[in-house]
PDB file of C-alpha atoms in Angstrom:
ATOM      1  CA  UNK A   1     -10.283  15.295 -15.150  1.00 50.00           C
ATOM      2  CA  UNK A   2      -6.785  14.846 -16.320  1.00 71.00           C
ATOM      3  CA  UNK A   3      -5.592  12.090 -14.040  1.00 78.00           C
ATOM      4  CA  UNK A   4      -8.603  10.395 -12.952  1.00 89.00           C
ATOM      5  CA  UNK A   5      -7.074   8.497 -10.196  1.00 92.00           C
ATOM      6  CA  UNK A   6      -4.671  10.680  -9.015  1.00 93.00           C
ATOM      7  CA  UNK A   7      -7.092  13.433  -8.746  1.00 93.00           C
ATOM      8  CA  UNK A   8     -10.410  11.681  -7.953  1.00 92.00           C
ATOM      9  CA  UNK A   9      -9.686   8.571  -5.229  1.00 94.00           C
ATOM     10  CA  UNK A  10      -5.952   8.734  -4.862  1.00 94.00           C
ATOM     11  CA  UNK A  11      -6.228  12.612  -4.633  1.00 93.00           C
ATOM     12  CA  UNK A  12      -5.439  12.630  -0.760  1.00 95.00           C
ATOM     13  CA  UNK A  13      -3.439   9.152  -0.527  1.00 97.00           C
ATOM     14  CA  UNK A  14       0.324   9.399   0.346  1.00 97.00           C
ATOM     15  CA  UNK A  15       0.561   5.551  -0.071  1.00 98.00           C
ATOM     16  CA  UNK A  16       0.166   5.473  -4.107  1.00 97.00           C
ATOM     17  CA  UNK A  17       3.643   6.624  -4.665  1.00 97.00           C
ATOM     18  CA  UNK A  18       5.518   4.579  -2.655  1.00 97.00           C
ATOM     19  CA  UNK A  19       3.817   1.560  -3.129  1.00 97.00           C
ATOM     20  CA  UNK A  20       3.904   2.165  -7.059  1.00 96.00           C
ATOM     21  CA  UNK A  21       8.069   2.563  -6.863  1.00 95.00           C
ATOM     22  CA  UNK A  22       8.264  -1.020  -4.978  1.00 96.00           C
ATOM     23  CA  UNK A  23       6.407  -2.511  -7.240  1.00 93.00           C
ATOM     24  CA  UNK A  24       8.404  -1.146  -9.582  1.00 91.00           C
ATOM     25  CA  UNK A  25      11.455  -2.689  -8.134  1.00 92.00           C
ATOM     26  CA  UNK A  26       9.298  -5.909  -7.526  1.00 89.00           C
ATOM     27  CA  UNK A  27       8.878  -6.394 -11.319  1.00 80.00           C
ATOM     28  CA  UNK A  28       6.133  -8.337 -13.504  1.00 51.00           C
ATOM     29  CA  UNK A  29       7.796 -11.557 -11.930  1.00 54.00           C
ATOM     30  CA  UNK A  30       6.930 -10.960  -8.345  1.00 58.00           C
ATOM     31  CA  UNK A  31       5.359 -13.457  -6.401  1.00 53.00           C
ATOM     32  CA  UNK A  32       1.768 -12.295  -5.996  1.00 54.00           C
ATOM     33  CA  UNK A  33      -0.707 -14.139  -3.872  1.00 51.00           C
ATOM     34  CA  UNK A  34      -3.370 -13.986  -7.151  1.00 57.00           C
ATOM     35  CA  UNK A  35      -2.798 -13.936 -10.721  1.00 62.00           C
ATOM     36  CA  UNK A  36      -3.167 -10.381 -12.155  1.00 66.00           C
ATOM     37  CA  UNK A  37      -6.677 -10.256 -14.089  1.00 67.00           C
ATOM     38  CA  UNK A  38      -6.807  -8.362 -17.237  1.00 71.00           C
ATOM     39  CA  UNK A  39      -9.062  -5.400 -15.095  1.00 73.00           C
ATOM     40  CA  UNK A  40      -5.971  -5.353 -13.062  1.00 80.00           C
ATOM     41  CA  UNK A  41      -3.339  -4.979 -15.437  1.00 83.00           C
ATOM     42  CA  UNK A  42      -5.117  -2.056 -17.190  1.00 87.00           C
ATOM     43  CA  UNK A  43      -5.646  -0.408 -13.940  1.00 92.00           C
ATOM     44  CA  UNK A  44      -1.729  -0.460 -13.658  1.00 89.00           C
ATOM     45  CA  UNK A  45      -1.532   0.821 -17.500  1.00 88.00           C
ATOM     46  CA  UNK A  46      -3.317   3.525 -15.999  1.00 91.00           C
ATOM     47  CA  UNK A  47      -1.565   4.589 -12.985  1.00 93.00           C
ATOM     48  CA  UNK A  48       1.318   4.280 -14.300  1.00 90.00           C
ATOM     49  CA  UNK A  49       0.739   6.852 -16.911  1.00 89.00           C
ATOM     50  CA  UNK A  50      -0.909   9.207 -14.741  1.00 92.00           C
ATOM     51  CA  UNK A  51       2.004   8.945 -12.313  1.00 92.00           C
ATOM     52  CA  UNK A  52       4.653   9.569 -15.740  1.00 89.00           C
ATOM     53  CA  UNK A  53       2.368  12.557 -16.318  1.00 88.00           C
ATOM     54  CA  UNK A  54       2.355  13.511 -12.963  1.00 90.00           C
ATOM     55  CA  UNK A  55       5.894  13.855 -12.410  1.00 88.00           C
ATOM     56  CA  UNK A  56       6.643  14.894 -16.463  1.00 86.00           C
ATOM     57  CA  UNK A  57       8.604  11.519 -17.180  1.00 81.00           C
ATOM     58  CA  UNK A  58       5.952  10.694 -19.984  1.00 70.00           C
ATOM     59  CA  UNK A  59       8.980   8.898 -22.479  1.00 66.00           C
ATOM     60  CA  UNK A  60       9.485   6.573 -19.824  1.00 61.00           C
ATOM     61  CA  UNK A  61       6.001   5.265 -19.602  1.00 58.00           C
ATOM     62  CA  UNK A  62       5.929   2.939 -22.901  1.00 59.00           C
ATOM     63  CA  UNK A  63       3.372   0.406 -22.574  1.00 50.00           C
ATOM     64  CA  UNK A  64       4.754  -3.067 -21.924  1.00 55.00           C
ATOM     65  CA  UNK A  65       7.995  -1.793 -21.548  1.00 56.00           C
ATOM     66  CA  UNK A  66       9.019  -1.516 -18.459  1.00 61.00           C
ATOM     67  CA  UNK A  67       7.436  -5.091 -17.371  1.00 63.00           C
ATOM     68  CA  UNK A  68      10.088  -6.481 -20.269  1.00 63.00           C
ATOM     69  CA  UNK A  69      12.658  -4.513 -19.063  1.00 73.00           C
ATOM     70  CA  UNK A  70      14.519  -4.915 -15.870  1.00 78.00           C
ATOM     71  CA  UNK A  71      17.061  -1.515 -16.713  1.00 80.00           C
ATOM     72  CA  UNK A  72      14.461   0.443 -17.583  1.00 82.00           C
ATOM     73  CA  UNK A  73      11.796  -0.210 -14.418  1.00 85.00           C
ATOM     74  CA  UNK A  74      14.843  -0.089 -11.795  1.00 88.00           C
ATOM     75  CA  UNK A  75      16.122   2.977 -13.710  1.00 87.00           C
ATOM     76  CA  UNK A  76      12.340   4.834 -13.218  1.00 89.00           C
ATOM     77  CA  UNK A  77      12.146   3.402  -9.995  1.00 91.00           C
ATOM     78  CA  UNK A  78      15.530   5.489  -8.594  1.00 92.00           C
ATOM     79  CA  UNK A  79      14.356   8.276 -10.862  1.00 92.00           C
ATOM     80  CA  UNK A  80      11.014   8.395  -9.179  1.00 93.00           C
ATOM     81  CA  UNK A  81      12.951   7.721  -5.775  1.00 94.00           C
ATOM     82  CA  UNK A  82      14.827  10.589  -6.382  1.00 93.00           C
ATOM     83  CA  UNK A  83      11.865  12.962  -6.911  1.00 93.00           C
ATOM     84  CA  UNK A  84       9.420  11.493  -4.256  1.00 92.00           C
ATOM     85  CA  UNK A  85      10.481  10.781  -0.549  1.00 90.00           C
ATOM     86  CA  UNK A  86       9.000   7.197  -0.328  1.00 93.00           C
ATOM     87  CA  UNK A  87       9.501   6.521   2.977  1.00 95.00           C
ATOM     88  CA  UNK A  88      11.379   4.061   5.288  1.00 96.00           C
ATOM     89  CA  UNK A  89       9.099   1.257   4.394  1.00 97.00           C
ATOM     90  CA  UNK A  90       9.580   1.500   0.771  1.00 97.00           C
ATOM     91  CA  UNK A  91      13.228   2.123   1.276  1.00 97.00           C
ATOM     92  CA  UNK A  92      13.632  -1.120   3.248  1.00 96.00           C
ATOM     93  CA  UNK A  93      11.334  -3.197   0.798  1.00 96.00           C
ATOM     94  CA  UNK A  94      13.177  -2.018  -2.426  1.00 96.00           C
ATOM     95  CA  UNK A  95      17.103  -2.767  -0.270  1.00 95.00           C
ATOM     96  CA  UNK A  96      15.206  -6.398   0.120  1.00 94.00           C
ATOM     97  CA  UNK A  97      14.413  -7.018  -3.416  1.00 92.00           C
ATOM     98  CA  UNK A  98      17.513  -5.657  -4.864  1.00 91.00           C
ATOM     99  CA  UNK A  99      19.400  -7.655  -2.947  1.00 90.00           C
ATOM    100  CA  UNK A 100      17.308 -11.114  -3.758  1.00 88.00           C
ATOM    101  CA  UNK A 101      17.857  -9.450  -7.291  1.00 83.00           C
ATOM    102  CA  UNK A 102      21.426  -9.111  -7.245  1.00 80.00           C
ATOM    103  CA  UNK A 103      22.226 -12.942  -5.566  1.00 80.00           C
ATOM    104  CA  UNK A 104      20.366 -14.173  -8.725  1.00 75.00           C
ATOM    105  CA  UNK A 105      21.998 -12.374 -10.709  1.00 66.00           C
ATOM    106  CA  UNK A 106      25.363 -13.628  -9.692  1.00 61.00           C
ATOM    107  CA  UNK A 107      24.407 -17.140 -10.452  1.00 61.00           C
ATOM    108  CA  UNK A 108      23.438 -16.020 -14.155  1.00 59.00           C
ATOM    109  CA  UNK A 109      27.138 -14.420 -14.537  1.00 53.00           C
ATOM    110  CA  UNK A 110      25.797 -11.343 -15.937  1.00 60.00           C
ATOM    111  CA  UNK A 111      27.753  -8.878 -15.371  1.00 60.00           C
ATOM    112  CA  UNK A 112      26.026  -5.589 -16.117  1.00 62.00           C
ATOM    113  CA  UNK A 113      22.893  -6.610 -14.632  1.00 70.00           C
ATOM    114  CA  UNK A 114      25.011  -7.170 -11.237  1.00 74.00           C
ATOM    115  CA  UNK A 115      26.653  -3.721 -11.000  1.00 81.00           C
ATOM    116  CA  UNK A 116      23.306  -1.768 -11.040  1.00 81.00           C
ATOM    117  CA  UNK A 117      21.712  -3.858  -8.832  1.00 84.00           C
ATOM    118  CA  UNK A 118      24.586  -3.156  -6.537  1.00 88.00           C
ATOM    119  CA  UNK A 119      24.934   0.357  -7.673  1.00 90.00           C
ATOM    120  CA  UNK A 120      20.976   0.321  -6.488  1.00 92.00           C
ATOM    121  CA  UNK A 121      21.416  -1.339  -3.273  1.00 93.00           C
ATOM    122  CA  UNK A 122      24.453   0.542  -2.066  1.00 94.00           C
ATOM    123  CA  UNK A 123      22.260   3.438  -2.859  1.00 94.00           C
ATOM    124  CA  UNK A 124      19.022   2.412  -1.569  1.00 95.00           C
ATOM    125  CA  UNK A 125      20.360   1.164   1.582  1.00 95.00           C
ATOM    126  CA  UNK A 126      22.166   4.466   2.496  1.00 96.00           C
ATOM    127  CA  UNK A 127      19.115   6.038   2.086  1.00 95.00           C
ATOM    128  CA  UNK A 128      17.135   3.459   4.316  1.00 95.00           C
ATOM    129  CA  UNK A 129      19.886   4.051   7.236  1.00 95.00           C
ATOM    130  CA  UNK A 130      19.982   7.586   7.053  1.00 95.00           C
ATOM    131  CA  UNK A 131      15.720   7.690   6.844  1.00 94.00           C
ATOM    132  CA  UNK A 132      16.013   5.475   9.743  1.00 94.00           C
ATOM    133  CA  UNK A 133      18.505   7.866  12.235  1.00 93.00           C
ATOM    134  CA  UNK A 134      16.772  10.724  11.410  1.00 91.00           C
ATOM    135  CA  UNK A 135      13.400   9.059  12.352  1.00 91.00           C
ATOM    136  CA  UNK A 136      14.869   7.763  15.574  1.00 89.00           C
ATOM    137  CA  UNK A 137      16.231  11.681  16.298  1.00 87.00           C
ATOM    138  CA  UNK A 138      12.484  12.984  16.018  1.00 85.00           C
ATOM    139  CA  UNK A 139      10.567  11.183  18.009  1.00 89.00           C
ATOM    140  CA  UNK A 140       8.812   8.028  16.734  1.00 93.00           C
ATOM    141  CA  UNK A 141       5.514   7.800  19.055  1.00 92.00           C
ATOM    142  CA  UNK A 142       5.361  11.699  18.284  1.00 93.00           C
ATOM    143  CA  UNK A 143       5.288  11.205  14.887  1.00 94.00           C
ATOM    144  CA  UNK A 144       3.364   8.494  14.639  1.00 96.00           C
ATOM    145  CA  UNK A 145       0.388  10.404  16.849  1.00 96.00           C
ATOM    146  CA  UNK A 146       0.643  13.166  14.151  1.00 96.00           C
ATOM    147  CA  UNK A 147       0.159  11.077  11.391  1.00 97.00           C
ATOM    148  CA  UNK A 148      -2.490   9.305  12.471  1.00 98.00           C
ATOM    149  CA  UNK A 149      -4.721  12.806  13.494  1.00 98.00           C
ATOM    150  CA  UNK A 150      -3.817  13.561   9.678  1.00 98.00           C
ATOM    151  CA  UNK A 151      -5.117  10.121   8.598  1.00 98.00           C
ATOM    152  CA  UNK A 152      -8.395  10.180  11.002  1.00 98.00           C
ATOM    153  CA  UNK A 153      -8.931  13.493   9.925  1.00 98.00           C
ATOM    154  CA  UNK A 154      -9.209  12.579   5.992  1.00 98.00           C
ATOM    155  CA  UNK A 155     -11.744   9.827   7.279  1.00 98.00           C
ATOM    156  CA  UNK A 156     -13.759  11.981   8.820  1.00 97.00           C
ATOM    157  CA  UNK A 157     -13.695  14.117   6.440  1.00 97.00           C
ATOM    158  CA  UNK A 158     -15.168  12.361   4.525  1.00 96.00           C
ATOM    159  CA  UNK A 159     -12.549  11.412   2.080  1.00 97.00           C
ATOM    160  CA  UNK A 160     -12.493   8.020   2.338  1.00 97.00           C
ATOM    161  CA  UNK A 161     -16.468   8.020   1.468  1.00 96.00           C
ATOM    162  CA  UNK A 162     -15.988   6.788  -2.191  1.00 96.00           C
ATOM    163  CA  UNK A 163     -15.505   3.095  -0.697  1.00 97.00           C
ATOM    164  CA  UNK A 164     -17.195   0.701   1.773  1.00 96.00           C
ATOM    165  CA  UNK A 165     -17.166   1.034   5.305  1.00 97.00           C
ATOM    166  CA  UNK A 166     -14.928  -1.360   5.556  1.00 97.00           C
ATOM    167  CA  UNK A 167     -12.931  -0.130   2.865  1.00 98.00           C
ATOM    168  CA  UNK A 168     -12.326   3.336   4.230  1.00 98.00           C
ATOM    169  CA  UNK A 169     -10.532   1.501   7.528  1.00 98.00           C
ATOM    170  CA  UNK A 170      -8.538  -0.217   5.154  1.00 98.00           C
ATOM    171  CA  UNK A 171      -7.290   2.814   3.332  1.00 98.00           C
ATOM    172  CA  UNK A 172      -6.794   4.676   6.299  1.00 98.00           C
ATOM    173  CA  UNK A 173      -4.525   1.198   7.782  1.00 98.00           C
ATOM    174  CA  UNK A 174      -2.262   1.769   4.826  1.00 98.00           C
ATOM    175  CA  UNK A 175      -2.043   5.051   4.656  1.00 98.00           C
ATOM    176  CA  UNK A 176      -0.648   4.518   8.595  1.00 98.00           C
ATOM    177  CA  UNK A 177       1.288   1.601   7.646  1.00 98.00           C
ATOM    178  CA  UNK A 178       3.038   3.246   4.573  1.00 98.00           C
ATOM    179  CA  UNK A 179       4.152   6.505   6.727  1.00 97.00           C
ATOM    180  CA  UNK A 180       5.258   7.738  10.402  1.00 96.00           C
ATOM    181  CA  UNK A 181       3.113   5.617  12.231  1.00 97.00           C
ATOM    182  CA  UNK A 182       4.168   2.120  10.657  1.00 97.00           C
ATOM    183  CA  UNK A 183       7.650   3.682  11.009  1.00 96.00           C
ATOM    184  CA  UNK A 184       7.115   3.699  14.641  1.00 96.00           C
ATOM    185  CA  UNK A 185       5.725   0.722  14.726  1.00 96.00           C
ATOM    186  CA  UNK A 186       8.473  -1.109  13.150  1.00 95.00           C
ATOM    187  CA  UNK A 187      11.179   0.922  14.599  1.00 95.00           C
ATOM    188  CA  UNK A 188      10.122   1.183  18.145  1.00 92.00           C
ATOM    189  CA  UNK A 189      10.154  -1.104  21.058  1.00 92.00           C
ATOM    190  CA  UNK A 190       7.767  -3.381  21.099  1.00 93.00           C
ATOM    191  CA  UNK A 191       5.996  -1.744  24.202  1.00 95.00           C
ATOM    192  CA  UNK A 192       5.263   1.322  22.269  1.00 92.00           C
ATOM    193  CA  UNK A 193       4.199  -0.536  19.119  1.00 95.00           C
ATOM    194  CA  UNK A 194       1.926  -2.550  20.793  1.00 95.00           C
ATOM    195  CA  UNK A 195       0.433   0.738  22.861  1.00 96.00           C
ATOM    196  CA  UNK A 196      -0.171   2.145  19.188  1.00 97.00           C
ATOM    197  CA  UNK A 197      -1.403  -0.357  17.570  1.00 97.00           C
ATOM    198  CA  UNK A 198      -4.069  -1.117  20.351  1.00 97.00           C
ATOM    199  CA  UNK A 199      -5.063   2.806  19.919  1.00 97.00           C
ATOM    200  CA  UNK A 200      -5.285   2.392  16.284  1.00 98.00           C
ATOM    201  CA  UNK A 201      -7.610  -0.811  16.795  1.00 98.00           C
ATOM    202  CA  UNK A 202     -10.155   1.378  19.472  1.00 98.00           C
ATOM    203  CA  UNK A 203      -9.782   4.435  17.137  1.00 98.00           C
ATOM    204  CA  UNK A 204     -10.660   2.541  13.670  1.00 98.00           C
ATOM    205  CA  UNK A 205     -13.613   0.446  15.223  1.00 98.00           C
ATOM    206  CA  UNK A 206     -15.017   3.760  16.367  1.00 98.00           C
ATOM    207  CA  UNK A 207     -15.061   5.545  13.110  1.00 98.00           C
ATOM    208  CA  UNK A 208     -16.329   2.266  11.369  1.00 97.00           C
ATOM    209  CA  UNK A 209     -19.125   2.269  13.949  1.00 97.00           C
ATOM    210  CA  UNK A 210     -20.340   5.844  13.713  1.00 96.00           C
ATOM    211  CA  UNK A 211     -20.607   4.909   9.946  1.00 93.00           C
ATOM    212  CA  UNK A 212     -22.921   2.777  10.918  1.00 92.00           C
ATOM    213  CA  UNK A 213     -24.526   4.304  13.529  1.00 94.00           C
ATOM    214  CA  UNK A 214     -24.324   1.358  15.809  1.00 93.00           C
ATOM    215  CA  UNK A 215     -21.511   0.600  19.193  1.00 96.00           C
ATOM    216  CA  UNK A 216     -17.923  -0.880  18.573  1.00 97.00           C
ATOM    217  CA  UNK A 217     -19.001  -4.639  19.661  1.00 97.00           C
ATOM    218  CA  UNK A 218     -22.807  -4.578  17.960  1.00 96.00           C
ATOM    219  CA  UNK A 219     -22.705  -7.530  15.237  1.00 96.00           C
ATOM    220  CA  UNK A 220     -23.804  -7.080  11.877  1.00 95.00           C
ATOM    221  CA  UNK A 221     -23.977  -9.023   8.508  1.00 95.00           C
ATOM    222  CA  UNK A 222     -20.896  -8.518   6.424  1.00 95.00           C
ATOM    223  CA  UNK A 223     -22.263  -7.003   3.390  1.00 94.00           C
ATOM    224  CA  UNK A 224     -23.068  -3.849   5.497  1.00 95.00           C
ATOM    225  CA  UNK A 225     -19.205  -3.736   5.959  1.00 96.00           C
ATOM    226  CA  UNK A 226     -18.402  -4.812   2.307  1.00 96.00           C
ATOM    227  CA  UNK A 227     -20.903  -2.836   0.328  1.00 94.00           C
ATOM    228  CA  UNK A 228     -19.445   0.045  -1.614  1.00 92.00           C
ATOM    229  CA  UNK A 229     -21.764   2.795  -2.346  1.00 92.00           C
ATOM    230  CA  UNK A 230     -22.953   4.089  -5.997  1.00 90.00           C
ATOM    231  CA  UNK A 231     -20.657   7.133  -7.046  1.00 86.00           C
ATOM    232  CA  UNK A 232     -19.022   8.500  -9.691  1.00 86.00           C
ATOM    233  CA  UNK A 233     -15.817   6.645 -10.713  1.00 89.00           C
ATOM    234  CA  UNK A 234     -17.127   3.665  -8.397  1.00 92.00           C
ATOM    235  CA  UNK A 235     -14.720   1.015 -10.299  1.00 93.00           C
ATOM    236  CA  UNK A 236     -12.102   3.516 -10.165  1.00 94.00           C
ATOM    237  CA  UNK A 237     -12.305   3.166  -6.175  1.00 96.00           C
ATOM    238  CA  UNK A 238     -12.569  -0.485  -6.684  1.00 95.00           C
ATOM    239  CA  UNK A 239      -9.565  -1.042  -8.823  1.00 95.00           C
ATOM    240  CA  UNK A 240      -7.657   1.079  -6.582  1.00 97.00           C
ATOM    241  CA  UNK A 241      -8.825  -0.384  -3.404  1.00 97.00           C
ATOM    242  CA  UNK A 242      -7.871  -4.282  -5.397  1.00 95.00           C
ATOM    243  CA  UNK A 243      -4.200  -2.345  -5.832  1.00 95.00           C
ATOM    244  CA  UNK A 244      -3.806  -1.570  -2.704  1.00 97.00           C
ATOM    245  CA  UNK A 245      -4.422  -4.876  -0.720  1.00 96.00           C
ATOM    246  CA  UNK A 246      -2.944  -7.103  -3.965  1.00 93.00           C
ATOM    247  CA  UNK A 247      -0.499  -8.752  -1.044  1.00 94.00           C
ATOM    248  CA  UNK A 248      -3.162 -10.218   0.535  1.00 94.00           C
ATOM    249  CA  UNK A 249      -3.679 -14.032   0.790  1.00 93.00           C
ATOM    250  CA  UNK A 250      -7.427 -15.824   0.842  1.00 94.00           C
ATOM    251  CA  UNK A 251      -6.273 -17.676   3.698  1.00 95.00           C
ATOM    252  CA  UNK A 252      -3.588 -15.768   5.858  1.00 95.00           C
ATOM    253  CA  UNK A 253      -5.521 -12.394   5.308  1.00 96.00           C
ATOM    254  CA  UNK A 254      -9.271 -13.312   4.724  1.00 97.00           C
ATOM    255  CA  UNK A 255     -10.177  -9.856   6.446  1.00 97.00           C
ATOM    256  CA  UNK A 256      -8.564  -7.914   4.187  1.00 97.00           C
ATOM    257  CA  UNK A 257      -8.595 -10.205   1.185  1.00 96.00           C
ATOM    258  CA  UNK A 258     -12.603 -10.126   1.490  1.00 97.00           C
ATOM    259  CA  UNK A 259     -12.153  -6.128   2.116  1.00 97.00           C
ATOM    260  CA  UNK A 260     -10.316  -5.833  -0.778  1.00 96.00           C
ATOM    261  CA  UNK A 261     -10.107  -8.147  -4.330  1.00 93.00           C
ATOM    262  CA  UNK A 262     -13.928  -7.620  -4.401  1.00 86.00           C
ATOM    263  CA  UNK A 263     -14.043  -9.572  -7.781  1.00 83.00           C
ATOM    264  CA  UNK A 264     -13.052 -12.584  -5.938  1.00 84.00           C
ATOM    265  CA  UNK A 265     -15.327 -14.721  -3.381  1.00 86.00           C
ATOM    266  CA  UNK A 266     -15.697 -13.677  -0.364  1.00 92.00           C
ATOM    267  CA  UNK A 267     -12.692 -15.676   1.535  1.00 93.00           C
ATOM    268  CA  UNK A 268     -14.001 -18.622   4.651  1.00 92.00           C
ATOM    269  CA  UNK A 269     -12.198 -16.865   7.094  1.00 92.00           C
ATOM    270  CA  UNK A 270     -14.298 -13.665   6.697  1.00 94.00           C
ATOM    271  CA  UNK A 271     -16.634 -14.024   9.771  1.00 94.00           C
ATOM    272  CA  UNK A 272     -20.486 -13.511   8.156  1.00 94.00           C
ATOM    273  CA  UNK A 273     -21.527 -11.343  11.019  1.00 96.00           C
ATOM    274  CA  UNK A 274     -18.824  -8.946  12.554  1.00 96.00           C
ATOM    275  CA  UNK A 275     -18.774  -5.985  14.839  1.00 97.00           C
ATOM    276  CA  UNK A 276     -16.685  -2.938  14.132  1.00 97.00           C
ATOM    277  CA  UNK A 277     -14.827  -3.984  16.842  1.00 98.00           C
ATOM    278  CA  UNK A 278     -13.809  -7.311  14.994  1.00 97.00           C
ATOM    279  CA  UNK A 279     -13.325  -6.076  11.759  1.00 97.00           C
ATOM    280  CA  UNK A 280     -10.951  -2.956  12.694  1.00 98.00           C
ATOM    281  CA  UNK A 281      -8.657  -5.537  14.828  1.00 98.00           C
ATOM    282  CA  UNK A 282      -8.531  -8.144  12.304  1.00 97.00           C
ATOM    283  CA  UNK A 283      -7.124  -5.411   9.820  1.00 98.00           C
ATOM    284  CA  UNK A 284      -4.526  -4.122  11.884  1.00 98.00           C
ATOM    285  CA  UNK A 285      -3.618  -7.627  12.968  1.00 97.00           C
ATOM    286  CA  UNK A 286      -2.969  -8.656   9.301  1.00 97.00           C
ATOM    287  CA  UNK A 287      -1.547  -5.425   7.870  1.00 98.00           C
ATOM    288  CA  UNK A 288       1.127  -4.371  10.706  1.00 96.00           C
ATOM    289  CA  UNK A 289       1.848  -8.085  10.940  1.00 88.00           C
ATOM    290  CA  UNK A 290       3.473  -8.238   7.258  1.00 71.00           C
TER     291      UNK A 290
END
């Protein structure tokens, strides 16, 4: 397999992408809630070539480079804008961190570093307003109830099976969060958002509890949740899943956190006997409440 996380546990995610061009934008220096471990740097050696080979900008994708380089990562990051639709939530993230960018900047007086971060933000936040009008023109809740049959679908499918049970609600939750739905949810009223949101909880502790062929509210030890199950390219789902939920804090997010950095211990606020029913609100509580 060429791309072996592209093609083998990222094959049907629509999050990688975006994600990948914020962090991008977000640079080496970002404020992460956990040091990067050397498993987790190599993972994003990895992706990062895959995604260069993946989109045929392989001279870009120099190792080391483009964490030393602030030109060079914003200047793939527009690129890779440019050639992948990343999505309102991206959009909005990247206007954020230019911005943050360009104010420190200023202080430094360094004048080439301050026009492209305002050629970037002029340009990223046109995008972000036009994304968000033509959202607003198509229906939000619509979309959003489209997206998540797609997402549900893929889970029961089967193609979340590669990681835990609790795992697979958490890749389906950012999948949602990363597209239509968490547009809706962050664009609409608050009535609607809180309608889907409590429709996402019901539907996710439903397909966590068919996985484990017990109801919604039964209670079971956490490693039943936590365990990930013995196939090929296990660490592969592992480092992906660690990726994915690398926001998360021990203490603000210990659903997720525990879900998640599975190298780590298991965080105190990580309840050690949960119902799918539990688990599946906690999630959505701490993802669609970044």
């Amino acid at each position: 397999m060429k791309n072996q996380l592209l093609d083998g546990p990222g094959r049907v995610l629509e999050c990688i992408h975006p994600k990948f061009i914020v962090d991008l934008v977000q640079g080496a220096d970002a404020a992460r809630q956990s040091p990067i471990v050397p498993q987790q740097q190599l993972f994003r050696e990895r992706l990062t070539q895959e995604i260069m080979a993946q989109t045929q900008l392989r001279p870009w994708a120099m190792s080391g480079v483009l964490n030393e380089n602030d030109t060079l990562r914003l200047g793939l990051a527009e690129k890779l804008a440019s050639m992948l639709d990343p999505g309102h939530l991206a959009l909005t993230r990247i206007t954020q961190r230019l911005s943050t960018l360009q104010q420190a900047e200023r202080r430094s007086v360094n004048p080439g570093s301050v026009q492209q971060y305002e050629e970037l933000l002029s340009h990223f936040s046109q995008r972000a307003a036009w994304k968000e009008k033509a959202l607003t023109q198509r229906g939000l809740a619509v979309q959003a109830g489209h997206h998540s049959e797609q997402v549900f679908a893929h889970w029961r499918a089967g193609n979340y099976n590669g990681w835990s049970m609790a795992g697979r609600c958490y890749v389906a939750l950012e999948e949602l969060r990363w597209g239509a739905f968490g547009d809706a949810c962050r664009l609409g009223n608050e009535d609607v958002a809180q309608m889907l949101k409590d429709n996402l909880c019901a539907m996710a502790a439903d397909f966590l509890a068919q996985g484990i062929n017990a109801a919604p509210t039964t209670r079971h030890f956490y490693h039943q949740w936590l365990a990930t199950p013995s196939t090929p390219g296990l660490m592969d789902y592992k480092d992906l899943l660690g990726w994915l939920g690398d926001w998360c804090d021990a203490e603000r997010h210990p659903i997720c956190w525990s879900v998640t950095q599975s190298w780590q211990t298991v965080a105190l606020g990580m309840p050690r006997l949960c119902s799918a029913s539990r688990i599946a609100t906690a999630m959505v509580e701490e993802i669609f409440g970044e």
